Coordinates of C-alpha atoms and ligand atoms in Angstrom, one line a residue:
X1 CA -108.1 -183.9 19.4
X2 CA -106.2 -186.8 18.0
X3 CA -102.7 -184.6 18.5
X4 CA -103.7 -184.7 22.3
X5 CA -104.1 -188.7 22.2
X6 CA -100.7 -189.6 20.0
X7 CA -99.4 -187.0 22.3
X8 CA -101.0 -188.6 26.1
X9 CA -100.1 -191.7 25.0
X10 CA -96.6 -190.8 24.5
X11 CA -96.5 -188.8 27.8
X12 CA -97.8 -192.3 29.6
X13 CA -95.7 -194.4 28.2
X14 CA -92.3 -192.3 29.0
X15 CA -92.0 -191.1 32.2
X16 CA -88.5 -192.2 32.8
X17 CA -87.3 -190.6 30.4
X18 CA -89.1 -187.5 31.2
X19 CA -87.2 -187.1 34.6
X20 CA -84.1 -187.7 32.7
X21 CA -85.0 -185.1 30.6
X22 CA -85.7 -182.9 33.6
X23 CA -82.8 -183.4 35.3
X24 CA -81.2 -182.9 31.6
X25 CA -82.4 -179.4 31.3
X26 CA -80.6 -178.1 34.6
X27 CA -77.6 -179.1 32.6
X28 CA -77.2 -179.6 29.0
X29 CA -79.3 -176.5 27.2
X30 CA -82.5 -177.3 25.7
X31 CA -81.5 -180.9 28.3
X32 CA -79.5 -182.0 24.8
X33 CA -76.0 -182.7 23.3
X34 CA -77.7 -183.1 20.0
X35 CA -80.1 -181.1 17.7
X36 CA -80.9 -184.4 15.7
X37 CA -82.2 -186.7 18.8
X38 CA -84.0 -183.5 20.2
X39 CA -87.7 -183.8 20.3
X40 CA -90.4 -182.2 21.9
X41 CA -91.6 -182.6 24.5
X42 CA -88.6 -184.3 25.2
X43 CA -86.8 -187.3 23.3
X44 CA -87.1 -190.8 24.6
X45 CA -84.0 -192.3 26.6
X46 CA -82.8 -195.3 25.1
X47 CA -81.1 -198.1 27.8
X48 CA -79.9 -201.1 25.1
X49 CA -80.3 -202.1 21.2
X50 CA -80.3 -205.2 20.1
X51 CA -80.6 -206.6 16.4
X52 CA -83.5 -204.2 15.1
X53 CA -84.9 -203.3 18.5
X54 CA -84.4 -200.8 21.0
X55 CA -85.4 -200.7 24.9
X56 CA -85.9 -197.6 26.4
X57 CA -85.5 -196.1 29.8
X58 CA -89.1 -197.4 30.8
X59 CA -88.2 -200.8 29.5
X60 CA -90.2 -200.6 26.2
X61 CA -89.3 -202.2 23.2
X62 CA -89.4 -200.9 20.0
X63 CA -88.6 -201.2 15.6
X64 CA -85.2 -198.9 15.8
X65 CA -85.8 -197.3 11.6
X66 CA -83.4 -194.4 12.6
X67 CA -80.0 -196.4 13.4
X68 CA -78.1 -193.7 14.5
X69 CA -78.6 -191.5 11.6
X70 CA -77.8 -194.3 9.4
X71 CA -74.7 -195.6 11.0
X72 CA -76.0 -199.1 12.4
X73 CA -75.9 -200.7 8.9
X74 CA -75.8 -204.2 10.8
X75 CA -78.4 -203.1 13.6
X76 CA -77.1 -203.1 17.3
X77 CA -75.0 -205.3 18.7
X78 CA -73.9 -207.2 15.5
X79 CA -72.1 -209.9 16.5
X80 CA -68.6 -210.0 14.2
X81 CA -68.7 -206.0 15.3
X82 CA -69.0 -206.9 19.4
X83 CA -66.4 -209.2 18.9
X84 CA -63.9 -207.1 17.4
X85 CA -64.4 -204.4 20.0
X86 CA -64.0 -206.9 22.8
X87 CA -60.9 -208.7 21.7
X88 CA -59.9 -204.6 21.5
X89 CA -60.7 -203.5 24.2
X90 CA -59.1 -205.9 25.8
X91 CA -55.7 -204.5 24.3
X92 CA -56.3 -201.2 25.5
X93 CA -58.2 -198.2 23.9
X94 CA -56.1 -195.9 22.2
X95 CA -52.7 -195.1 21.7
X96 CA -50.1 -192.6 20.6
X97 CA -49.4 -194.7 17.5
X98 CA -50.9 -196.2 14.8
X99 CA -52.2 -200.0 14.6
X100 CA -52.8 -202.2 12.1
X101 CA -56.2 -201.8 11.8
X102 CA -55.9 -198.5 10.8
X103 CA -54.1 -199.8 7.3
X104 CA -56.8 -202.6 7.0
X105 CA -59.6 -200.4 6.8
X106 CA -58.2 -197.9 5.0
X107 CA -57.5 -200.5 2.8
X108 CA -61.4 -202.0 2.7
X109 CA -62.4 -198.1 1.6
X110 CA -60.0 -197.8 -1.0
X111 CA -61.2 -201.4 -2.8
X112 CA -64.6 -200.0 -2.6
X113 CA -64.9 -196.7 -3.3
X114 CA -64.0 -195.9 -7.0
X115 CA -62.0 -192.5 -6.3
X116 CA -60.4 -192.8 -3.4
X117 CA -57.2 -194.0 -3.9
X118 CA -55.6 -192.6 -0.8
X119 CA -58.0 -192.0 2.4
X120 CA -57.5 -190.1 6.0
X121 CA -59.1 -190.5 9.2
X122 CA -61.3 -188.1 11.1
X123 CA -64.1 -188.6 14.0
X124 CA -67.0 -186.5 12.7
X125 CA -68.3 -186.0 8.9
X126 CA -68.2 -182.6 10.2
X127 CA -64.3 -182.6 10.1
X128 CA -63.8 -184.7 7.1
X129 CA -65.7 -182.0 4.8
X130 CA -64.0 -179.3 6.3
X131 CA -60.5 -181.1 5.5
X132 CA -62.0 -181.9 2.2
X133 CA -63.2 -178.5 1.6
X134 CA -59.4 -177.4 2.7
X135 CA -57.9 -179.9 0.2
X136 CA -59.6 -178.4 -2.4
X137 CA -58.5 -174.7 -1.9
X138 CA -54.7 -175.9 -1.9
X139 CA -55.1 -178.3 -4.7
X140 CA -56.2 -175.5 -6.3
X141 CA -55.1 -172.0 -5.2
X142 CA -58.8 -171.0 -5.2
X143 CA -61.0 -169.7 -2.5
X144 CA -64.7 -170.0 -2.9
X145 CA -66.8 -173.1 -2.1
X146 CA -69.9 -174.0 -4.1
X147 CA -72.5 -176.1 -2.3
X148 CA -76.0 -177.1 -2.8
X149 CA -79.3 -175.4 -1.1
X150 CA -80.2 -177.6 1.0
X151 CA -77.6 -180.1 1.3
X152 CA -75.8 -180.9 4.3
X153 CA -72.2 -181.4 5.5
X154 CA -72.0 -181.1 8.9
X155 CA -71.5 -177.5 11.2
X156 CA -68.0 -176.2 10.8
X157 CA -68.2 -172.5 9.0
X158 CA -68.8 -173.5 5.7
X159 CA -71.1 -176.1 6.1
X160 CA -73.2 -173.6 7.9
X161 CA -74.4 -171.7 5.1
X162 CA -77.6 -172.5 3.6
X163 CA -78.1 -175.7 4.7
X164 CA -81.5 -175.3 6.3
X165 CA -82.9 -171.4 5.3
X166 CA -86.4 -171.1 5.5
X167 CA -86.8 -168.1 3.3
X168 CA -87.1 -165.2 6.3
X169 CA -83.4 -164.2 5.2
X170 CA -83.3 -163.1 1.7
X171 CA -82.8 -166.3 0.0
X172 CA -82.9 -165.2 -3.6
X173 CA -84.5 -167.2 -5.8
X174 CA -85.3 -171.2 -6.4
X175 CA -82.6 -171.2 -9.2
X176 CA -79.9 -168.9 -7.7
X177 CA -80.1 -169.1 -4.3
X178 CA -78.5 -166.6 -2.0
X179 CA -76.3 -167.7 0.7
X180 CA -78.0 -167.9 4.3
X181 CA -76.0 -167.9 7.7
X182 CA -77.8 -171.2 9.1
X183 CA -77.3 -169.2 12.5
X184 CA -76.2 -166.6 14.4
X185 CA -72.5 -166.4 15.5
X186 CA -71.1 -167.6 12.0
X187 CA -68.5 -166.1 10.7
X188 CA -69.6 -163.7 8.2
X189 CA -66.8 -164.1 6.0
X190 CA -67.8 -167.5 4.4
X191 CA -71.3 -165.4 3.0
X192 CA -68.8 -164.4 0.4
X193 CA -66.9 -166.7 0.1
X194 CA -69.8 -169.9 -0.5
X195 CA -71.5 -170.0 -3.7
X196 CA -75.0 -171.6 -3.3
X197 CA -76.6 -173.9 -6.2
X198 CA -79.9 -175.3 -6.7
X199 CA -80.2 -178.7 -6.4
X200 CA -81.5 -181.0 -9.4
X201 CA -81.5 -177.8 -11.5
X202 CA -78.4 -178.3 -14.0
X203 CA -78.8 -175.4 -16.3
X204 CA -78.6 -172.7 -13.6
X205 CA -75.7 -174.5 -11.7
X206 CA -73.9 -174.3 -15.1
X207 CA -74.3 -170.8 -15.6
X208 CA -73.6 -169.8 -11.6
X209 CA -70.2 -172.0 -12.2
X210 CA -69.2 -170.0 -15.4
X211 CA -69.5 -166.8 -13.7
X212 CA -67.4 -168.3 -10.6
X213 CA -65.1 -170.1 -12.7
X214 CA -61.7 -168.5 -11.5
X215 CA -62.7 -169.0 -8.1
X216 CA -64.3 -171.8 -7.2
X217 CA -62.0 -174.6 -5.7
X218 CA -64.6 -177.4 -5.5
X219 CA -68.4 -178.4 -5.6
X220 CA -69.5 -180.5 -2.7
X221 CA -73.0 -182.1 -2.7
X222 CA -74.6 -185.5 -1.6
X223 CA -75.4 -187.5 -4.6
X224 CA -78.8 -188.1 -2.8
X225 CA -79.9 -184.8 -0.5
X226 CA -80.0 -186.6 2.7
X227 CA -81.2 -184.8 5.8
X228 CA -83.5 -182.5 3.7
X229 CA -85.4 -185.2 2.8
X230 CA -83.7 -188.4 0.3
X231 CA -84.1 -186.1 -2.7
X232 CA -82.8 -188.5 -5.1
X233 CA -80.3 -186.4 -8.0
X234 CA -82.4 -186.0 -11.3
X235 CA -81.3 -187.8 -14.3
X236 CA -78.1 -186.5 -15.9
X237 CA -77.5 -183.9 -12.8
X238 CA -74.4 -185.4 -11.3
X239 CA -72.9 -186.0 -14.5
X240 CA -73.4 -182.5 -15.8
X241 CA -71.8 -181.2 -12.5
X242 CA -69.2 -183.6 -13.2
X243 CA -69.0 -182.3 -16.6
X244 CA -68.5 -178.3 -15.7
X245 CA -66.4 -178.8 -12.6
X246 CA -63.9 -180.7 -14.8
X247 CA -64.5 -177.6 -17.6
X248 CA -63.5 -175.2 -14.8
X249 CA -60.8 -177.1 -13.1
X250 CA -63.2 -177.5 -9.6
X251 CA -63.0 -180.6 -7.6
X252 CA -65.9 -182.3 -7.5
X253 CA -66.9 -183.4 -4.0
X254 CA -69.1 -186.1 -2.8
X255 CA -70.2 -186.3 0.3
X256 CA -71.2 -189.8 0.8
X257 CA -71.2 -189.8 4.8
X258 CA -74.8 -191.6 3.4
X259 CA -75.4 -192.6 1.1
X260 CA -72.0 -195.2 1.0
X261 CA -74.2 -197.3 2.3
X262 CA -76.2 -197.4 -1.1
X263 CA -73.7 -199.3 -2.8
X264 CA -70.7 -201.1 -2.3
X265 CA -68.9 -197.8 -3.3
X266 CA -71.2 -196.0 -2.4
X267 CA -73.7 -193.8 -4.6
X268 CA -71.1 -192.8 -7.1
X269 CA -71.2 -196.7 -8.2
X270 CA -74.5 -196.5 -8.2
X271 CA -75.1 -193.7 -10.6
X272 CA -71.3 -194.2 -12.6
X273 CA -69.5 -190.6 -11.5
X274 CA -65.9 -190.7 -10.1
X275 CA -65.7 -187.6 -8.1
X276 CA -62.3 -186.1 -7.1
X277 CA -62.8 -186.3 -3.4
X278 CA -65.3 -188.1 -1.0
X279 CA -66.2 -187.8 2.4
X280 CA -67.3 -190.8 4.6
X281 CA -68.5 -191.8 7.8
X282 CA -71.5 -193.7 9.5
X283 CA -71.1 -196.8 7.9
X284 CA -67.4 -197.0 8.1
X285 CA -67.0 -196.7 12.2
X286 CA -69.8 -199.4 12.8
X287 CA -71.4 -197.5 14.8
X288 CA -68.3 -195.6 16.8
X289 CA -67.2 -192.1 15.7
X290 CA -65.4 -192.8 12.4
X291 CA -65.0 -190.1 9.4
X292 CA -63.0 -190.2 6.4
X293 CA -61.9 -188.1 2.8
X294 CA -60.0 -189.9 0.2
X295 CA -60.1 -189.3 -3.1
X296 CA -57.5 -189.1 -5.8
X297 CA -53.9 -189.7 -4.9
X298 CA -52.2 -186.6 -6.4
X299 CA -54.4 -184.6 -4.1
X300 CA -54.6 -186.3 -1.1
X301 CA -51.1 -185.9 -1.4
X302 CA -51.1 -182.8 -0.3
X303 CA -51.4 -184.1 3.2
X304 CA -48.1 -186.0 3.5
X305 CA -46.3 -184.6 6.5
X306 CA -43.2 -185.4 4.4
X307 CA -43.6 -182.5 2.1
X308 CA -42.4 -179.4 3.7
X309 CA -46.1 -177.7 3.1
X310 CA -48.1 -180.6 3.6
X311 CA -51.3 -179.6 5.0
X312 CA -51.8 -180.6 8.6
X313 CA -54.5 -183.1 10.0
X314 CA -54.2 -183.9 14.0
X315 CA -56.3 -185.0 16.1
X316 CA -56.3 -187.1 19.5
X317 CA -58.4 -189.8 18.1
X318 CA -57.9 -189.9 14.3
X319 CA -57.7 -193.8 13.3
X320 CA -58.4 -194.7 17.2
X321 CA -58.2 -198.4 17.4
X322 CA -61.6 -199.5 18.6
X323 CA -63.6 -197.0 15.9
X324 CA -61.0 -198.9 13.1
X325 CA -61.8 -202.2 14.3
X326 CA -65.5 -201.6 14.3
X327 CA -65.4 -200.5 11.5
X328 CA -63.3 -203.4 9.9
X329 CA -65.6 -205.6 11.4
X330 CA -68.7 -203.9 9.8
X331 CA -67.7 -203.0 6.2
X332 CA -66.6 -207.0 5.9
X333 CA -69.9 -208.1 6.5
X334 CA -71.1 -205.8 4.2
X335 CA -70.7 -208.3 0.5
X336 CA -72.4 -207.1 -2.5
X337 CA -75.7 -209.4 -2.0
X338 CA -76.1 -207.8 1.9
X339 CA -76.4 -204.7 -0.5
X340 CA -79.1 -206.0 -2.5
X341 CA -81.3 -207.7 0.0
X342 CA -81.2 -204.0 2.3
X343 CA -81.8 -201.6 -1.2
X344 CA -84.9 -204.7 -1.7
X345 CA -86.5 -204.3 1.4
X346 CA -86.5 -200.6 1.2
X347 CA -87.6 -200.5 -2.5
X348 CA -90.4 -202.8 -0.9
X349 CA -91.1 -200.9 2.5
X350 CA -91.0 -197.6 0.2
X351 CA -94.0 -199.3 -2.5
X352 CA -96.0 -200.2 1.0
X353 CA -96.0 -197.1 2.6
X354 CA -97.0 -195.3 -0.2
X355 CA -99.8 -197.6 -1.0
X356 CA -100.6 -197.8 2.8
X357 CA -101.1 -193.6 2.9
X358 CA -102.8 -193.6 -1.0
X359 CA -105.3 -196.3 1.0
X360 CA -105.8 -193.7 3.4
X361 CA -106.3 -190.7 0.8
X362 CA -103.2 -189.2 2.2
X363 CA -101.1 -187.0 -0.2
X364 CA -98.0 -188.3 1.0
X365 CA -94.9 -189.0 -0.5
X366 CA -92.1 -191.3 0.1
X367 CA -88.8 -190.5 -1.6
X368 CA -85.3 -192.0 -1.1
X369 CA -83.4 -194.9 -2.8
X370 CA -83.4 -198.4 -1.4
X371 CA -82.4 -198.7 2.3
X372 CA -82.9 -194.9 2.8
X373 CA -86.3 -193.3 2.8
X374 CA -87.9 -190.2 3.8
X375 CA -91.8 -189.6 4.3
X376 CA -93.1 -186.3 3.3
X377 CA -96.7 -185.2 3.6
X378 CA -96.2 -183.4 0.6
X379 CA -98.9 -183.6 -2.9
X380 CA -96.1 -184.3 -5.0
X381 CA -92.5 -185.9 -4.4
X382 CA -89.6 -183.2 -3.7
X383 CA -86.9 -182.8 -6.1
X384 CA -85.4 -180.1 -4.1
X385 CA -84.9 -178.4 -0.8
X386 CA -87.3 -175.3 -0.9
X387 CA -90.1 -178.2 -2.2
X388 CA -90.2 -180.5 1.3
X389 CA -90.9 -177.2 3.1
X390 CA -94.5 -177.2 2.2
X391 CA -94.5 -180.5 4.2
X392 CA -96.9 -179.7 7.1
X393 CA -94.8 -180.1 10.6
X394 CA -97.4 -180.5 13.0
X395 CA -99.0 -183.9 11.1
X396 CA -95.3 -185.4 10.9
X397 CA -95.0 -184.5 14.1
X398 CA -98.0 -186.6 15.0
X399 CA -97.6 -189.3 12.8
X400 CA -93.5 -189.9 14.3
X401 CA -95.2 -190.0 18.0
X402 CA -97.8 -191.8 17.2
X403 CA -95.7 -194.5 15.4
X404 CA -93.4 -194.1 18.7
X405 CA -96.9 -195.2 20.5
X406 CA -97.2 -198.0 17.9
X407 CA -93.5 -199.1 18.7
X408 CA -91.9 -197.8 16.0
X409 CA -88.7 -195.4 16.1
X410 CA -88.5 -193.2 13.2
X411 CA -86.3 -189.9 13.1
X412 CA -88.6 -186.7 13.9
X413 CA -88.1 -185.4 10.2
X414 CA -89.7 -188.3 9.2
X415 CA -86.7 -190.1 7.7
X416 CA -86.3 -193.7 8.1
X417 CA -83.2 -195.7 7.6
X418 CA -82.9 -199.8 7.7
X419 CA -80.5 -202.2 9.0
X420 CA -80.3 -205.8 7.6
X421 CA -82.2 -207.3 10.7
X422 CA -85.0 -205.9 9.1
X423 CA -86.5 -208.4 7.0
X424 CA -90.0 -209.4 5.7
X425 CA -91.4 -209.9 9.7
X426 CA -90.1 -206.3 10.6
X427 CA -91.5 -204.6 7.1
X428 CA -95.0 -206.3 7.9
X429 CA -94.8 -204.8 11.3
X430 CA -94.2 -201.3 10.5
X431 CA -96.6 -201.0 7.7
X432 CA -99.1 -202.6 10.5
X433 CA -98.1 -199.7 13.1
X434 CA -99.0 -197.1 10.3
X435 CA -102.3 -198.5 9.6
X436 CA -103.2 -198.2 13.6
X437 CA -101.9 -195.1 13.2
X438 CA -103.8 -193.8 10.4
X439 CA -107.1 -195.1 11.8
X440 CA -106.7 -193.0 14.6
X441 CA -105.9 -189.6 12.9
X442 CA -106.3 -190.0 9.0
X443 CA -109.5 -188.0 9.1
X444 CA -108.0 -184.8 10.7
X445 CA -104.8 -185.0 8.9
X446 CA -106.6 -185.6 5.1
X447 CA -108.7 -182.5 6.0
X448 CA -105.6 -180.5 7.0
X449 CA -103.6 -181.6 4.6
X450 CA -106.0 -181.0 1.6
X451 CA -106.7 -177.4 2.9
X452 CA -103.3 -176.7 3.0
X453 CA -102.2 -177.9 -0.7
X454 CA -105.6 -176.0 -1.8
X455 CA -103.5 -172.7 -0.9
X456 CA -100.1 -173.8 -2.3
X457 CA -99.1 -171.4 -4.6
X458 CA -97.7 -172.2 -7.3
X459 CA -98.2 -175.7 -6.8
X460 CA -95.5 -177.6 -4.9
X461 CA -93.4 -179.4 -8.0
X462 CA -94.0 -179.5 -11.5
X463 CA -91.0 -182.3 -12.6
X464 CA -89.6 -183.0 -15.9
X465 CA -87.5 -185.7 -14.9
X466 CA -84.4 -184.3 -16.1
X467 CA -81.9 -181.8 -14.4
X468 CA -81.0 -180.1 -17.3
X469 CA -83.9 -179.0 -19.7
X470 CA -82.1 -175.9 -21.3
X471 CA -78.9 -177.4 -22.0
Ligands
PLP501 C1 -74.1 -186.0 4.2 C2 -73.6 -185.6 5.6 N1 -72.4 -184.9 5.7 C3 -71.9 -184.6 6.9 C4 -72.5 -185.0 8.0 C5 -71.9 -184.7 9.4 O1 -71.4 -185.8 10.0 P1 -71.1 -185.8 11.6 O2 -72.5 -185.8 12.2 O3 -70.4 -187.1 11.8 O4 -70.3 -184.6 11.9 C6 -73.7 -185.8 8.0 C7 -74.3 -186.2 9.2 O5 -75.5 -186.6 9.3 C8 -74.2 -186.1 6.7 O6 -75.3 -186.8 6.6

């Protein structure tokens, strides 16, 4: 079975990492610290990255497409970044007290990023949407959060709802979704309070908003749905939610922990909407734990401790110096044509694959936009959350170890992410790795794959292109 070769190979090749695992598992439930670098049978242990590359426990070598989630923007080790954390580190590793770095990348945000005029600190994207989220209830004396099926902020309460449902909870319908605890232990009390939109679907958003309009405080969403899949926003859909939030006196929320890196200010330069807040991160640490929300000065206001309500934001670490210098060092490397060339070689890695898998008779899609992509073994592309779920898990399972086998890192979900050592050389060699791959296993997979769109019902998306058809 080729599943039991892709999967042999991999068990041969790892065995370090498989008695760190074990000894992992005694420890650390489930032997992890992290649901995202979690793989079964177990993930593989990585020792050093360098440029593109990373060396695992075992010594072996491979193409690193994941980048910590998209964080690594430079790849590992870039060299302006080490030097900035050594000459810091040498000065000591946090203090009581702010530094100077602090003001210089908060400065290097605000130049980019359209709508954020004034910008705080955090250490997780999980904390910067839950202070933006917070911000937006003061700002406007309004309890309820609307968020998008599917999309994803992080774990604090309110991020948890309907981030990931898989439709065994009542999850109403495509276009008025019901909210979903994305676990057990939740608080209960943000089912009522979250209003859940569907994503690329503008006409029901509008009319789920109307109903909610005295209580809604703000709209969050990724301009691109990121960890479901790099569902790119249909034509006109941001705008309109721009449009209706400003109607209803919402914030409008974008969380751009990914997709900043899609533009020099990030995806709202990219498609021309100025939200009222943002949320940051990855990019901006360079690769240490570095959040952010900015947005428009009047509300970030809120936050000044010198008002005698300003809203409070501690935290140990917030603005640490090494994460600011990193950072620093990071975002000035990133010029407008470093931009270009990374979106390029994704545009062109994106046209490969999917010519590579159509080669293969493979109903595969590959969505995304430049440097972000996302593989999905669906018949037609996505354009929302409930559509990737008729991906079929077991042959992306496969493929992801098998490309592992080939030397090839990409994230589990199928999700790949580039860095700017990947050029031309690196593109050549990935789409080489897939083709080995697919010789081994495209037989099986077409023939499961085919049999399983065959009983798709209704059929996975019929698009129209445009978010808003009724309005
Ligand atoms: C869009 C988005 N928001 C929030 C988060 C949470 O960030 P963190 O993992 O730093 O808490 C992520 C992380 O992947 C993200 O992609």
């Amino acid at each position: 079975m080729p599943h039991q070769s892709e999967l042999d190979t991999y068990l041969a090749q790892t065995s370090t990492s498989r008695a760190l695992s074990d000894r992992a598992r005694a420890l650390l439930p489930g032997g992890t610290t992290r649901d995202s670098t979690f793989r079964e049978p177990y993930p593989i242990y990585i020792a050093s990255g360098a440029g593109a590359r990373i060396t695992d426990a075992d010594g072996r070598s491979r193409l690193d497409l994941i980048v910590n989630y998209t964080s690594l923007i430079l790849g590992h080790c870039h060299p302006a970044v080490m030097a900035a954390l050594t000459e810091q580190i040498a000065k000591s590793t946090s203090f009581a007290a702010p530094t100077a770095a602090e003001v210089e990348l908060a400065e290097e945000i605000c130049a980019r990023v359209a709508s954020v005029e004034q910008v705080r600190f955090s250490n997780s994207g999980t904390e910067a949407t839950m202070f933006a989220l917070r911000l937006a209830r003061a700002y406007t004396g309004r309890h309820k959060i609307a968020r998008v099926e599917g999309g994803y902020h992080g774990s604090h309460e309110h991020a948890s709802v309907s981030s990931k449902p898989t439709g065994e909870d009542d999850w109403g319908s495509a276009d008025r979704p019901r909210p979903v605890a994305d676990s057990r232990g939740l608080d209960r009390s943000v089912l009522t309070s979250t209003i859940v939109l569907p994503f690329n679907d503008l006409a029901h958003c509008r009319q789920i908003l109307a109903e909610n309009a005295e209580d809604v405080a703000a709209v969050i969403v990724e301009p691109m749905l990121g960890k479901s899949g790099m569902i790119p926003p249909a034509e006109g859909f941001l705008a309109g939610l721009r449009e209706i939030t400003q109607r209803h006196g919402m914030l409008l929320i974008f969380d751009e922990i990914m997709t900043l890196r899609l533009a020099p200010g990030g995806a709202q330069q990219r498609f021309g909407i100025t939200p009222d807040l943002t949320t940051m991160g990855k990019i901006i640490g360079g690769g240490l734990p570095v959040a952010a929300f900015g947005g428009r000065a009047d509300i970030m206001d809120l936050m000044n401790p010198r008002n005698r309500d300003g809203l409070p934001q501690a935290g140990t670490f917030n603005g640490f110096p090494l994460g600011m210098v990193a950072g620093l060092a990071q975002m000035r490397q990133l010029t407008p044509a470093v931009y270009d060339t990374l979106n390029a070689t994704g545009d062109n890695l994106r046209d490969r694959l999917e010519r590579t898998f159509a080669y293969y008779e493979l109903p595969v899609n590959v969505t995304g936009i430049g440097s972000l992509l996302h593989i999905h073994f669906t018949p037609t592309a996505p354009g929302t959350y409930r559509e990737t779920l008729t991906t079929d898990g077991t042959v992306l399972s496969e493929f992801v170890t098998g490309m592992l086998n080939e030397g090839v890192a990409l994230a589990p979900r199928g999700m790949i992410a580039l860095s700017t050592p990947i050029g031309e050389a690196e593109v050549a060699e990935t789409i080489a790795a897939v083709e080995r791959v697919l010789e081994r296993n495209a037989a099986g997979w077409r023939q499961r794959l085919h049999s399983l769109a065959a009983h798709l019902d209704p059929p996975a998306a019929a698009r129209t292109g445009s978010a808003d058809v009724t309005a």
